[in-house]
mmCIF file of C-alpha atoms in Angstrom:
data_model
loop_
_atom_site.group_PDB
_atom_site.id
_atom_site.type_symbol
_atom_site.label_atom_id
_atom_site.label_comp_id
_atom_site.label_asym_id
_atom_site.label_seq_id
_atom_site.Cartn_x
_atom_site.Cartn_y
_atom_site.Cartn_z
ATOM 1 C CA UNK A 1 85.929 109.680 218.977
ATOM 2 C CA UNK A 2 88.325 109.544 221.927
ATOM 3 C CA UNK A 3 88.126 105.892 222.494
ATOM 4 C CA UNK A 4 91.109 103.575 222.018
ATOM 5 C CA UNK A 5 91.910 99.927 222.710
ATOM 6 C CA UNK A 6 95.495 100.791 223.234
ATOM 7 C CA UNK A 7 97.494 104.025 223.723
ATOM 8 C CA UNK A 8 100.310 104.369 221.364
ATOM 9 C CA UNK A 9 103.687 105.190 222.947
ATOM 10 C CA UNK A 10 104.135 108.475 221.000
ATOM 11 C CA UNK A 11 100.303 109.669 221.453
ATOM 12 C CA UNK A 12 99.529 112.863 223.365
ATOM 13 C CA UNK A 13 95.979 113.157 221.930
ATOM 14 C CA UNK A 14 92.866 113.220 224.175
ATOM 15 C CA UNK A 15 92.257 109.543 224.105
ATOM 16 C CA UNK A 16 91.166 106.906 226.620
ATOM 17 C CA UNK A 17 91.420 103.065 226.742
ATOM 18 C CA UNK A 18 89.192 102.781 229.816
ATOM 19 C CA UNK A 19 85.914 104.631 228.776
ATOM 20 C CA UNK A 20 84.076 102.055 226.566
ATOM 21 C CA UNK A 21 81.219 102.012 228.982
ATOM 22 C CA UNK A 22 80.702 105.726 227.893
ATOM 23 C CA UNK A 23 80.170 105.119 224.185
ATOM 24 C CA UNK A 24 76.429 104.855 224.112
ATOM 25 C CA UNK A 25 76.147 108.257 226.270
ATOM 26 C CA UNK A 26 78.741 109.866 224.289
ATOM 27 C CA UNK A 27 77.181 109.122 220.888
ATOM 28 C CA UNK A 28 73.901 110.438 222.252
ATOM 29 C CA UNK A 29 75.743 113.701 223.341
ATOM 30 C CA UNK A 30 77.124 114.067 219.857
ATOM 31 C CA UNK A 31 73.821 113.592 218.081
ATOM 32 C CA UNK A 32 72.041 115.933 220.556
ATOM 33 C CA UNK A 33 74.788 118.660 220.281
ATOM 34 C CA UNK A 34 74.416 118.454 216.428
ATOM 35 C CA UNK A 35 70.638 118.966 216.775
ATOM 36 C CA UNK A 36 71.122 121.985 218.778
ATOM 37 C CA UNK A 37 73.692 123.573 216.385
ATOM 38 C CA UNK A 38 71.568 122.953 213.295
ATOM 39 C CA UNK A 39 74.494 123.286 211.097
ATOM 40 C CA UNK A 40 74.250 123.950 207.494
ATOM 41 C CA UNK A 41 74.913 121.187 204.944
ATOM 42 C CA UNK A 42 78.471 119.930 205.373
ATOM 43 C CA UNK A 43 80.872 119.909 202.332
ATOM 44 C CA UNK A 44 83.128 117.462 204.463
ATOM 45 C CA UNK A 45 82.927 115.271 207.603
ATOM 46 C CA UNK A 46 85.856 113.792 209.281
ATOM 47 C CA UNK A 47 85.839 111.377 212.191
ATOM 48 C CA UNK A 48 89.015 111.588 213.944
ATOM 49 C CA UNK A 49 90.262 110.182 217.425
ATOM 50 C CA UNK A 50 91.161 108.268 219.078
ATOM 51 C CA UNK A 51 90.019 105.430 217.028
ATOM 52 C CA UNK A 52 86.648 105.980 215.512
ATOM 53 C CA UNK A 53 86.595 102.677 213.935
ATOM 54 C CA UNK A 54 86.780 101.019 217.376
ATOM 55 C CA UNK A 55 83.168 101.786 218.418
ATOM 56 C CA UNK A 56 80.259 99.890 216.761
ATOM 57 C CA UNK A 57 79.520 100.849 213.310
ATOM 58 C CA UNK A 58 75.798 101.434 214.231
ATOM 59 C CA UNK A 59 77.006 104.197 216.743
ATOM 60 C CA UNK A 60 79.330 106.124 214.473
ATOM 61 C CA UNK A 61 76.703 106.109 211.571
ATOM 62 C CA UNK A 62 74.105 107.506 214.150
ATOM 63 C CA UNK A 63 76.488 110.545 214.430
ATOM 64 C CA UNK A 64 76.967 110.747 210.601
ATOM 65 C CA UNK A 65 73.238 110.439 210.046
ATOM 66 C CA UNK A 66 72.490 113.478 212.167
ATOM 67 C CA UNK A 67 74.854 115.646 210.151
ATOM 68 C CA UNK A 68 73.126 117.519 207.224
ATOM 69 C CA UNK A 69 75.386 117.054 204.200
ATOM 70 C CA UNK A 70 75.740 118.332 200.701
ATOM 71 C CA UNK A 71 75.243 116.016 197.799
ATOM 72 C CA UNK A 72 78.899 115.528 197.210
ATOM 73 C CA UNK A 73 80.028 115.643 200.768
ATOM 74 C CA UNK A 74 83.335 114.020 201.610
ATOM 75 C CA UNK A 75 82.983 111.758 204.503
ATOM 76 C CA UNK A 76 86.263 110.217 206.138
ATOM 77 C CA UNK A 77 86.521 107.888 208.972
ATOM 78 C CA UNK A 78 90.052 107.292 210.446
ATOM 79 C CA UNK A 79 90.458 103.623 210.881
ATOM 80 C CA UNK A 80 92.907 101.373 212.886
ATOM 81 C CA UNK A 81 93.559 98.111 210.932
ATOM 82 C CA UNK A 82 93.012 96.074 214.133
ATOM 83 C CA UNK A 83 89.318 97.370 214.605
ATOM 84 C CA UNK A 84 87.784 97.008 211.082
ATOM 85 C CA UNK A 85 85.993 94.012 209.341
ATOM 86 C CA UNK A 86 83.873 93.372 206.392
ATOM 87 C CA UNK A 87 80.523 94.208 208.192
ATOM 88 C CA UNK A 88 81.741 97.517 209.830
ATOM 89 C CA UNK A 89 83.183 98.737 206.455
ATOM 90 C CA UNK A 90 79.918 97.864 204.703
ATOM 91 C CA UNK A 91 77.829 99.647 207.151
ATOM 92 C CA UNK A 92 80.106 102.717 206.824
ATOM 93 C CA UNK A 93 79.672 102.613 203.054
ATOM 94 C CA UNK A 94 75.860 102.222 203.182
ATOM 95 C CA UNK A 95 75.488 105.134 205.293
ATOM 96 C CA UNK A 96 77.515 107.592 203.032
ATOM 97 C CA UNK A 97 81.212 107.218 204.260
ATOM 98 C CA UNK A 98 83.247 107.497 201.042
ATOM 99 C CA UNK A 99 86.747 107.919 202.195
ATOM 100 C CA UNK A 100 88.841 106.019 204.690
ATOM 101 C CA UNK A 101 92.209 106.793 206.341
ATOM 102 C CA UNK A 102 94.270 104.016 207.559
ATOM 103 C CA UNK A 103 96.893 104.422 210.317
ATOM 104 C CA UNK A 104 99.723 102.344 208.849
ATOM 105 C CA UNK A 105 102.625 104.361 210.328
ATOM 106 C CA UNK A 106 105.296 101.838 209.190
ATOM 107 C CA UNK A 107 105.571 98.215 207.753
ATOM 108 C CA UNK A 108 108.559 97.265 209.662
ATOM 109 C CA UNK A 109 107.654 95.279 212.766
ATOM 110 C CA UNK A 110 110.572 96.749 215.101
ATOM 111 C CA UNK A 111 109.475 100.364 214.028
ATOM 112 C CA UNK A 112 105.879 99.561 214.832
ATOM 113 C CA UNK A 113 107.077 98.027 218.191
ATOM 114 C CA UNK A 114 108.918 101.260 218.999
ATOM 115 C CA UNK A 115 105.890 103.350 218.327
ATOM 116 C CA UNK A 116 103.805 101.062 220.613
ATOM 117 C CA UNK A 117 101.448 100.037 217.751
ATOM 118 C CA UNK A 118 99.748 96.796 217.622
ATOM 119 C CA UNK A 119 98.860 96.003 214.108
ATOM 120 C CA UNK A 120 101.243 94.398 211.536
ATOM 121 C CA UNK A 121 101.863 94.813 207.932
ATOM 122 C CA UNK A 122 99.468 91.887 206.912
ATOM 123 C CA UNK A 123 96.751 93.510 208.871
ATOM 124 C CA UNK A 124 96.990 96.778 207.063
ATOM 125 C CA UNK A 125 96.891 94.916 203.647
ATOM 126 C CA UNK A 126 93.895 92.872 204.936
ATOM 127 C CA UNK A 127 91.974 95.840 205.902
ATOM 128 C CA UNK A 128 92.528 98.006 202.800
ATOM 129 C CA UNK A 129 91.593 94.995 200.531
ATOM 130 C CA UNK A 130 88.322 94.679 202.515
ATOM 131 C CA UNK A 131 87.605 98.282 202.063
ATOM 132 C CA UNK A 132 88.061 97.982 198.183
ATOM 133 C CA UNK A 133 85.853 94.753 198.345
ATOM 134 C CA UNK A 134 82.969 96.757 199.734
ATOM 135 C CA UNK A 135 83.312 99.611 197.264
ATOM 136 C CA UNK A 136 85.778 102.197 198.826
ATOM 137 C CA UNK A 137 87.411 103.976 195.930
ATOM 138 C CA UNK A 138 89.270 106.560 198.280
ATOM 139 C CA UNK A 139 91.811 105.167 200.668
ATOM 140 C CA UNK A 140 94.441 107.111 202.489
ATOM 141 C CA UNK A 141 97.310 105.870 204.629
ATOM 142 C CA UNK A 142 98.920 107.658 207.396
ATOM 143 C CA UNK A 143 102.858 107.199 207.889
ATOM 144 C CA UNK A 144 105.402 108.296 210.419
ATOM 145 C CA UNK A 145 109.138 108.628 209.794
ATOM 146 C CA UNK A 146 112.041 109.189 212.054
ATOM 147 C CA UNK A 147 111.257 106.667 214.728
ATOM 148 C CA UNK A 148 114.377 105.769 216.715
ATOM 149 C CA UNK A 149 115.820 102.521 215.252
ATOM 150 C CA UNK A 150 114.302 103.236 211.795
ATOM 151 C CA UNK A 151 116.936 103.163 209.122
ATOM 152 C CA UNK A 152 116.782 104.713 205.698
ATOM 153 C CA UNK A 153 116.100 101.370 204.079
ATOM 154 C CA UNK A 154 113.400 100.660 206.770
ATOM 155 C CA UNK A 155 111.577 103.903 205.488
ATOM 156 C CA UNK A 156 112.175 103.134 201.784
ATOM 157 C CA UNK A 157 110.663 99.661 202.437
ATOM 158 C CA UNK A 158 107.642 101.222 204.192
ATOM 159 C CA UNK A 159 106.897 103.639 201.263
ATOM 160 C CA UNK A 160 107.331 100.640 198.776
ATOM 161 C CA UNK A 161 104.900 98.691 200.896
ATOM 162 C CA UNK A 162 102.358 101.634 201.314
ATOM 163 C CA UNK A 163 102.392 102.212 197.472
ATOM 164 C CA UNK A 164 101.809 98.345 196.739
ATOM 165 C CA UNK A 165 98.384 99.022 198.744
ATOM 166 C CA UNK A 166 97.360 101.403 195.980
ATOM 167 C CA UNK A 167 96.086 104.390 198.161
ATOM 168 C CA UNK A 168 95.069 107.578 196.406
ATOM 169 C CA UNK A 169 96.264 109.614 199.360
ATOM 170 C CA UNK A 170 99.436 109.456 201.600
ATOM 171 C CA UNK A 171 100.063 111.543 204.697
ATOM 172 C CA UNK A 172 103.693 111.347 206.062
ATOM 173 C CA UNK A 173 104.672 112.998 209.314
ATOM 174 C CA UNK A 174 107.862 113.470 211.143
ATOM 175 C CA UNK A 175 107.806 111.774 214.590
ATOM 176 C CA UNK A 176 107.325 114.414 217.397
ATOM 177 C CA UNK A 177 108.197 113.231 220.843
ATOM 178 C CA UNK A 178 105.868 114.769 223.471
ATOM 179 C CA UNK A 179 107.436 114.828 226.981
ATOM 180 C CA UNK A 180 104.394 113.066 228.770
ATOM 181 C CA UNK A 181 104.190 110.121 226.623
ATOM 182 C CA UNK A 182 105.845 106.749 227.166
ATOM 183 C CA UNK A 183 108.157 107.475 224.352
ATOM 184 C CA UNK A 184 108.908 110.779 225.624
ATOM 185 C CA UNK A 185 109.915 109.401 228.974
ATOM 186 C CA UNK A 186 112.148 106.829 227.463
ATOM 187 C CA UNK A 187 113.854 109.697 225.405
ATOM 188 C CA UNK A 188 114.324 111.647 228.690
ATOM 189 C CA UNK A 189 115.665 108.606 230.400
ATOM 190 C CA UNK A 190 118.226 107.972 227.786
ATOM 191 C CA UNK A 191 116.778 104.441 226.809
ATOM 192 C CA UNK A 192 115.437 105.640 223.593
ATOM 193 C CA UNK A 193 117.106 108.088 220.955
ATOM 194 C CA UNK A 194 115.530 111.268 220.092
ATOM 195 C CA UNK A 195 114.627 111.770 216.482
ATOM 196 C CA UNK A 196 117.520 113.330 214.488
ATOM 197 C CA UNK A 197 116.647 116.474 212.287
ATOM 198 C CA UNK A 198 118.892 115.433 209.564
ATOM 199 C CA UNK A 199 117.674 111.924 209.336
ATOM 200 C CA UNK A 200 114.115 113.223 209.208
ATOM 201 C CA UNK A 201 114.925 115.564 206.441
ATOM 202 C CA UNK A 202 116.495 112.760 204.455
ATOM 203 C CA UNK A 203 113.472 110.672 204.903
ATOM 204 C CA UNK A 204 111.233 113.560 203.902
ATOM 205 C CA UNK A 205 113.220 114.006 200.656
ATOM 206 C CA UNK A 206 112.958 110.053 200.123
ATOM 207 C CA UNK A 207 109.306 110.306 200.487
ATOM 208 C CA UNK A 208 108.651 113.164 198.242
ATOM 209 C CA UNK A 209 110.764 111.450 195.521
ATOM 210 C CA UNK A 210 109.093 108.130 195.707
ATOM 211 C CA UNK A 211 105.713 109.349 195.974
ATOM 212 C CA UNK A 212 106.265 111.805 192.971
ATOM 213 C CA UNK A 213 107.676 108.938 190.794
ATOM 214 C CA UNK A 214 104.535 106.833 191.757
ATOM 215 C CA UNK A 215 102.297 109.740 190.432
ATOM 216 C CA UNK A 216 101.394 111.451 193.586
ATOM 217 C CA UNK A 217 101.757 115.339 193.960
ATOM 218 C CA UNK A 218 102.356 117.031 197.281
ATOM 219 C CA UNK A 219 99.522 119.387 198.006
ATOM 220 C CA UNK A 220 100.532 120.323 201.424
ATOM 221 C CA UNK A 221 103.892 119.812 203.211
ATOM 222 C CA UNK A 222 102.866 116.475 204.766
ATOM 223 C CA UNK A 223 100.263 115.356 202.293
ATOM 224 C CA UNK A 224 100.449 113.893 198.782
ATOM 225 C CA UNK A 225 97.736 112.795 196.638
ATOM 226 C CA UNK A 226 96.882 111.450 193.157
ATOM 227 C CA UNK A 227 95.423 113.977 190.921
ATOM 228 C CA UNK A 228 92.053 115.285 192.232
ATOM 229 C CA UNK A 229 92.254 113.139 195.375
ATOM 230 C CA UNK A 230 93.325 115.601 197.760
ATOM 231 C CA UNK A 231 91.381 115.683 201.086
ATOM 232 C CA UNK A 232 88.709 118.321 200.895
ATOM 233 C CA UNK A 233 88.687 118.424 204.815
ATOM 234 C CA UNK A 234 92.448 118.837 205.182
ATOM 235 C CA UNK A 235 92.248 121.722 202.652
ATOM 236 C CA UNK A 236 89.483 123.586 205.021
ATOM 237 C CA UNK A 237 92.401 124.003 207.529
ATOM 238 C CA UNK A 238 94.946 125.385 205.407
ATOM 239 C CA UNK A 239 92.655 127.669 203.399
ATOM 240 C CA UNK A 240 91.111 129.167 206.512
ATOM 241 C CA UNK A 241 87.506 127.952 206.025
ATOM 242 C CA UNK A 242 85.074 127.527 208.676
ATOM 243 C CA UNK A 243 84.562 124.235 210.503
ATOM 244 C CA UNK A 244 82.413 122.779 213.190
ATOM 245 C CA UNK A 245 83.653 120.870 216.410
ATOM 246 C CA UNK A 246 81.597 118.074 217.830
ATOM 247 C CA UNK A 247 82.776 115.749 220.633
ATOM 248 C CA UNK A 248 85.300 116.294 223.292
ATOM 249 C CA UNK A 249 88.682 118.011 222.791
ATOM 250 C CA UNK A 250 87.406 119.096 219.229
ATOM 251 C CA UNK A 251 88.505 122.364 217.585
ATOM 252 C CA UNK A 252 86.308 124.550 215.688
ATOM 253 C CA UNK A 253 86.892 127.861 213.673
ATOM 254 C CA UNK A 254 84.219 130.391 212.585
ATOM 255 C CA UNK A 255 85.006 133.942 211.151
ATOM 256 C CA UNK A 256 88.350 134.260 212.815
ATOM 257 C CA UNK A 257 87.203 132.709 216.162
ATOM 258 C CA UNK A 258 88.935 129.580 217.066
ATOM 259 C CA UNK A 259 87.227 127.588 219.857
ATOM 260 C CA UNK A 260 87.631 124.028 221.611
ATOM 261 C CA UNK A 261 85.439 121.788 223.575
ATOM 262 C CA UNK A 262 85.885 120.259 226.961
ATOM 263 C CA UNK A 263 88.687 117.645 227.004
ATOM 264 C CA UNK A 264 87.163 114.456 228.668
ATOM 265 C CA UNK A 265 83.988 112.442 227.431
ATOM 266 C CA UNK A 266 82.489 112.731 230.852
ATOM 267 C CA UNK A 267 82.482 116.556 230.882
ATOM 268 C CA UNK A 268 81.149 116.725 227.269
ATOM 269 C CA UNK A 269 78.255 114.300 228.219
ATOM 270 C CA UNK A 270 77.515 116.271 231.328
ATOM 271 C CA UNK A 271 77.660 119.629 229.534
ATOM 272 C CA UNK A 272 75.182 118.471 226.639
ATOM 273 C CA UNK A 273 72.906 116.818 229.298
ATOM 274 C CA UNK A 274 72.689 120.120 231.035
ATOM 275 C CA UNK A 275 72.152 122.065 227.803
ATOM 276 C CA UNK A 276 75.252 124.078 228.704
ATOM 277 C CA UNK A 277 77.988 125.228 226.157
ATOM 278 C CA UNK A 278 80.656 122.489 225.343
ATOM 279 C CA UNK A 279 83.258 125.046 224.858
ATOM 280 C CA UNK A 280 86.249 125.093 227.112
ATOM 281 C CA UNK A 281 87.665 128.357 225.744
ATOM 282 C CA UNK A 282 88.198 130.348 222.598
ATOM 283 C CA UNK A 283 90.336 132.876 220.982
ATOM 284 C CA UNK A 284 89.279 135.521 218.414
ATOM 285 C CA UNK A 285 92.044 136.784 216.017
ATOM 286 C CA UNK A 286 92.377 140.461 215.421
ATOM 287 C CA UNK A 287 92.442 141.248 211.524
ATOM 288 C CA UNK A 288 96.334 141.600 211.318
ATOM 289 C CA UNK A 289 96.864 138.330 213.185
ATOM 290 C CA UNK A 290 94.190 136.702 211.010
ATOM 291 C CA UNK A 291 95.857 137.591 207.795
ATOM 292 C CA UNK A 292 99.281 136.713 208.948
ATOM 293 C CA UNK A 293 97.897 133.131 209.914
ATOM 294 C CA UNK A 294 96.225 132.804 206.560
ATOM 295 C CA UNK A 295 99.398 133.619 204.752
ATOM 296 C CA UNK A 296 101.476 131.051 206.917
ATOM 297 C CA UNK A 297 98.926 128.459 206.214
ATOM 298 C CA UNK A 298 98.524 129.171 202.511
ATOM 299 C CA UNK A 299 102.398 128.900 202.153
ATOM 300 C CA UNK A 300 102.242 125.258 203.171
ATOM 301 C CA UNK A 301 100.173 124.505 200.110
ATOM 302 C CA UNK A 302 101.459 123.576 196.659
ATOM 303 C CA UNK A 303 99.741 126.726 195.164
ATOM 304 C CA UNK A 304 101.508 128.898 197.691
ATOM 305 C CA UNK A 305 100.501 132.473 198.709
ATOM 306 C CA UNK A 306 100.224 135.825 196.957
ATOM 307 C CA UNK A 307 103.266 137.951 197.314
ATOM 308 C CA UNK A 308 102.933 141.582 198.094
ATOM 309 C CA UNK A 309 105.681 143.981 196.903
ATOM 310 C CA UNK A 310 106.888 144.604 200.464
ATOM 311 C CA UNK A 311 108.308 141.090 200.605
ATOM 312 C CA UNK A 312 109.561 140.797 197.138
ATOM 313 C CA UNK A 313 113.206 141.447 198.002
ATOM 314 C CA UNK A 314 113.180 138.816 200.683
ATOM 315 C CA UNK A 315 111.331 136.419 198.449
ATOM 316 C CA UNK A 316 114.017 136.815 195.725
ATOM 317 C CA UNK A 317 116.740 136.029 198.299
ATOM 318 C CA UNK A 318 114.875 132.871 199.597
ATOM 319 C CA UNK A 319 114.487 131.813 195.927
ATOM 320 C CA UNK A 320 118.353 132.365 195.358
ATOM 321 C CA UNK A 321 118.816 130.120 198.350
ATOM 322 C CA UNK A 322 116.768 127.435 196.853
ATOM 323 C CA UNK A 323 113.854 127.697 199.328
ATOM 324 C CA UNK A 324 111.312 129.269 197.052
ATOM 325 C CA UNK A 325 110.254 128.394 193.550
ATOM 326 C CA UNK A 326 111.680 131.324 191.224
ATOM 327 C CA UNK A 327 109.165 130.569 188.420
ATOM 328 C CA UNK A 328 106.190 131.465 190.846
ATOM 329 C CA UNK A 329 107.648 134.994 191.409
ATOM 330 C CA UNK A 330 106.782 137.817 191.583
ATOM 331 C CA UNK A 331 103.134 136.819 191.806
ATOM 332 C CA UNK A 332 103.356 134.130 194.494
ATOM 333 C CA UNK A 333 105.656 132.388 196.974
ATOM 334 C CA UNK A 334 105.808 128.527 196.562
ATOM 335 C CA UNK A 335 108.137 126.446 198.641
ATOM 336 C CA UNK A 336 110.559 124.128 197.000
ATOM 337 C CA UNK A 337 111.352 120.738 198.437
ATOM 338 C CA UNK A 338 114.168 122.438 200.402
ATOM 339 C CA UNK A 339 111.718 125.208 201.507
ATOM 340 C CA UNK A 340 109.226 122.720 202.825
ATOM 341 C CA UNK A 341 111.863 121.248 205.140
ATOM 342 C CA UNK A 342 112.536 124.799 206.418
ATOM 343 C CA UNK A 343 108.926 126.175 206.257
ATOM 344 C CA UNK A 344 108.894 127.742 209.736
ATOM 345 C CA UNK A 345 112.006 129.739 209.216
ATOM 346 C CA UNK A 346 110.930 130.800 205.564
ATOM 347 C CA UNK A 347 107.472 131.863 206.742
ATOM 348 C CA UNK A 348 109.093 133.959 209.713
ATOM 349 C CA UNK A 349 111.295 135.749 207.360
ATOM 350 C CA UNK A 350 108.610 136.616 204.842
ATOM 351 C CA UNK A 351 106.327 137.833 207.740
ATOM 352 C CA UNK A 352 109.089 140.090 208.981
ATOM 353 C CA UNK A 353 109.428 141.557 205.680
ATOM 354 C CA UNK A 354 105.556 142.183 205.506
ATOM 355 C CA UNK A 355 105.495 144.061 208.650
ATOM 356 C CA UNK A 356 106.134 147.316 206.687
ATOM 357 C CA UNK A 357 103.597 146.426 204.018
ATOM 358 C CA UNK A 358 100.271 144.775 203.570
ATOM 359 C CA UNK A 359 99.515 141.089 204.095
ATOM 360 C CA UNK A 360 98.235 139.166 200.960
ATOM 361 C CA UNK A 361 94.420 138.059 200.945
ATOM 362 C CA UNK A 362 93.367 134.440 201.345
ATOM 363 C CA UNK A 363 92.831 133.926 197.736
#
């Protein structure tokens, strides 16, 4: 759902603030596209954006109602605290939405201002309370750390305020500055500081400690959940499962083939109306690349990845350096907290060691 009321200063996604007049035609196109694809019953559905909660509830649930779903299907809607109310949330619940993800980002007013966010701390609390009132048991909050001007105490306060809302899932992402965004332009002009790697590492460690103390377990580098409350949809990406792309600028993955749709809502509507493919492009991974990617993605998870003998020596050295859990060896490679902070480097070193041997399976 590519529609937004306001574009955040750090956002580089395919979103538009001046396309509200397209909502009806866009929803029609999504429903038609789903009908043509005749997908198998979904185990999870995720409405991302943009701001899915911005469009009328009756339009969002029209798309949801067009999706065949398994009986225990997880259905998540990303919500902006500024664009939900009791009636909208009740409609979601009535039509089968059973999980909400709120974009909180921070509870500190000056940090939200630096990010270009329009909501405030009280609005997040109000929205989550309203979600609970209409029966939502599963609520996640998204946080961002490392914003210029955010102190360590600011981040601790944000974590405490997020935990006070009693979510069952927390995603915390290091701020990435994209050059074409307003924030990126301010950083390039010298009017805003670029995020500091050491500062972000300290904040990740603080988040991991505080969330762990509160009963959350990390299950993916940037995601923590209470027991059995992991996002089923998130895990699809990390375990290499298939998923279907609906809507503009959406990405799908099927049998090693990655594909993405046209970027703008106008083009998506036009393609569907003409019964043309909505794909913009695709890539098919060869078996070796597919296995390497599967290994790298699995390494981001708490369970880690299977370790073949070819990389045992390298894995041992990484464990000696505190980057891999020695208790998991020699069967698996599992990142420690320090290893998570250096996941790209750890992954690269293990893959180099595997060039002379076999790559482990996905399981």
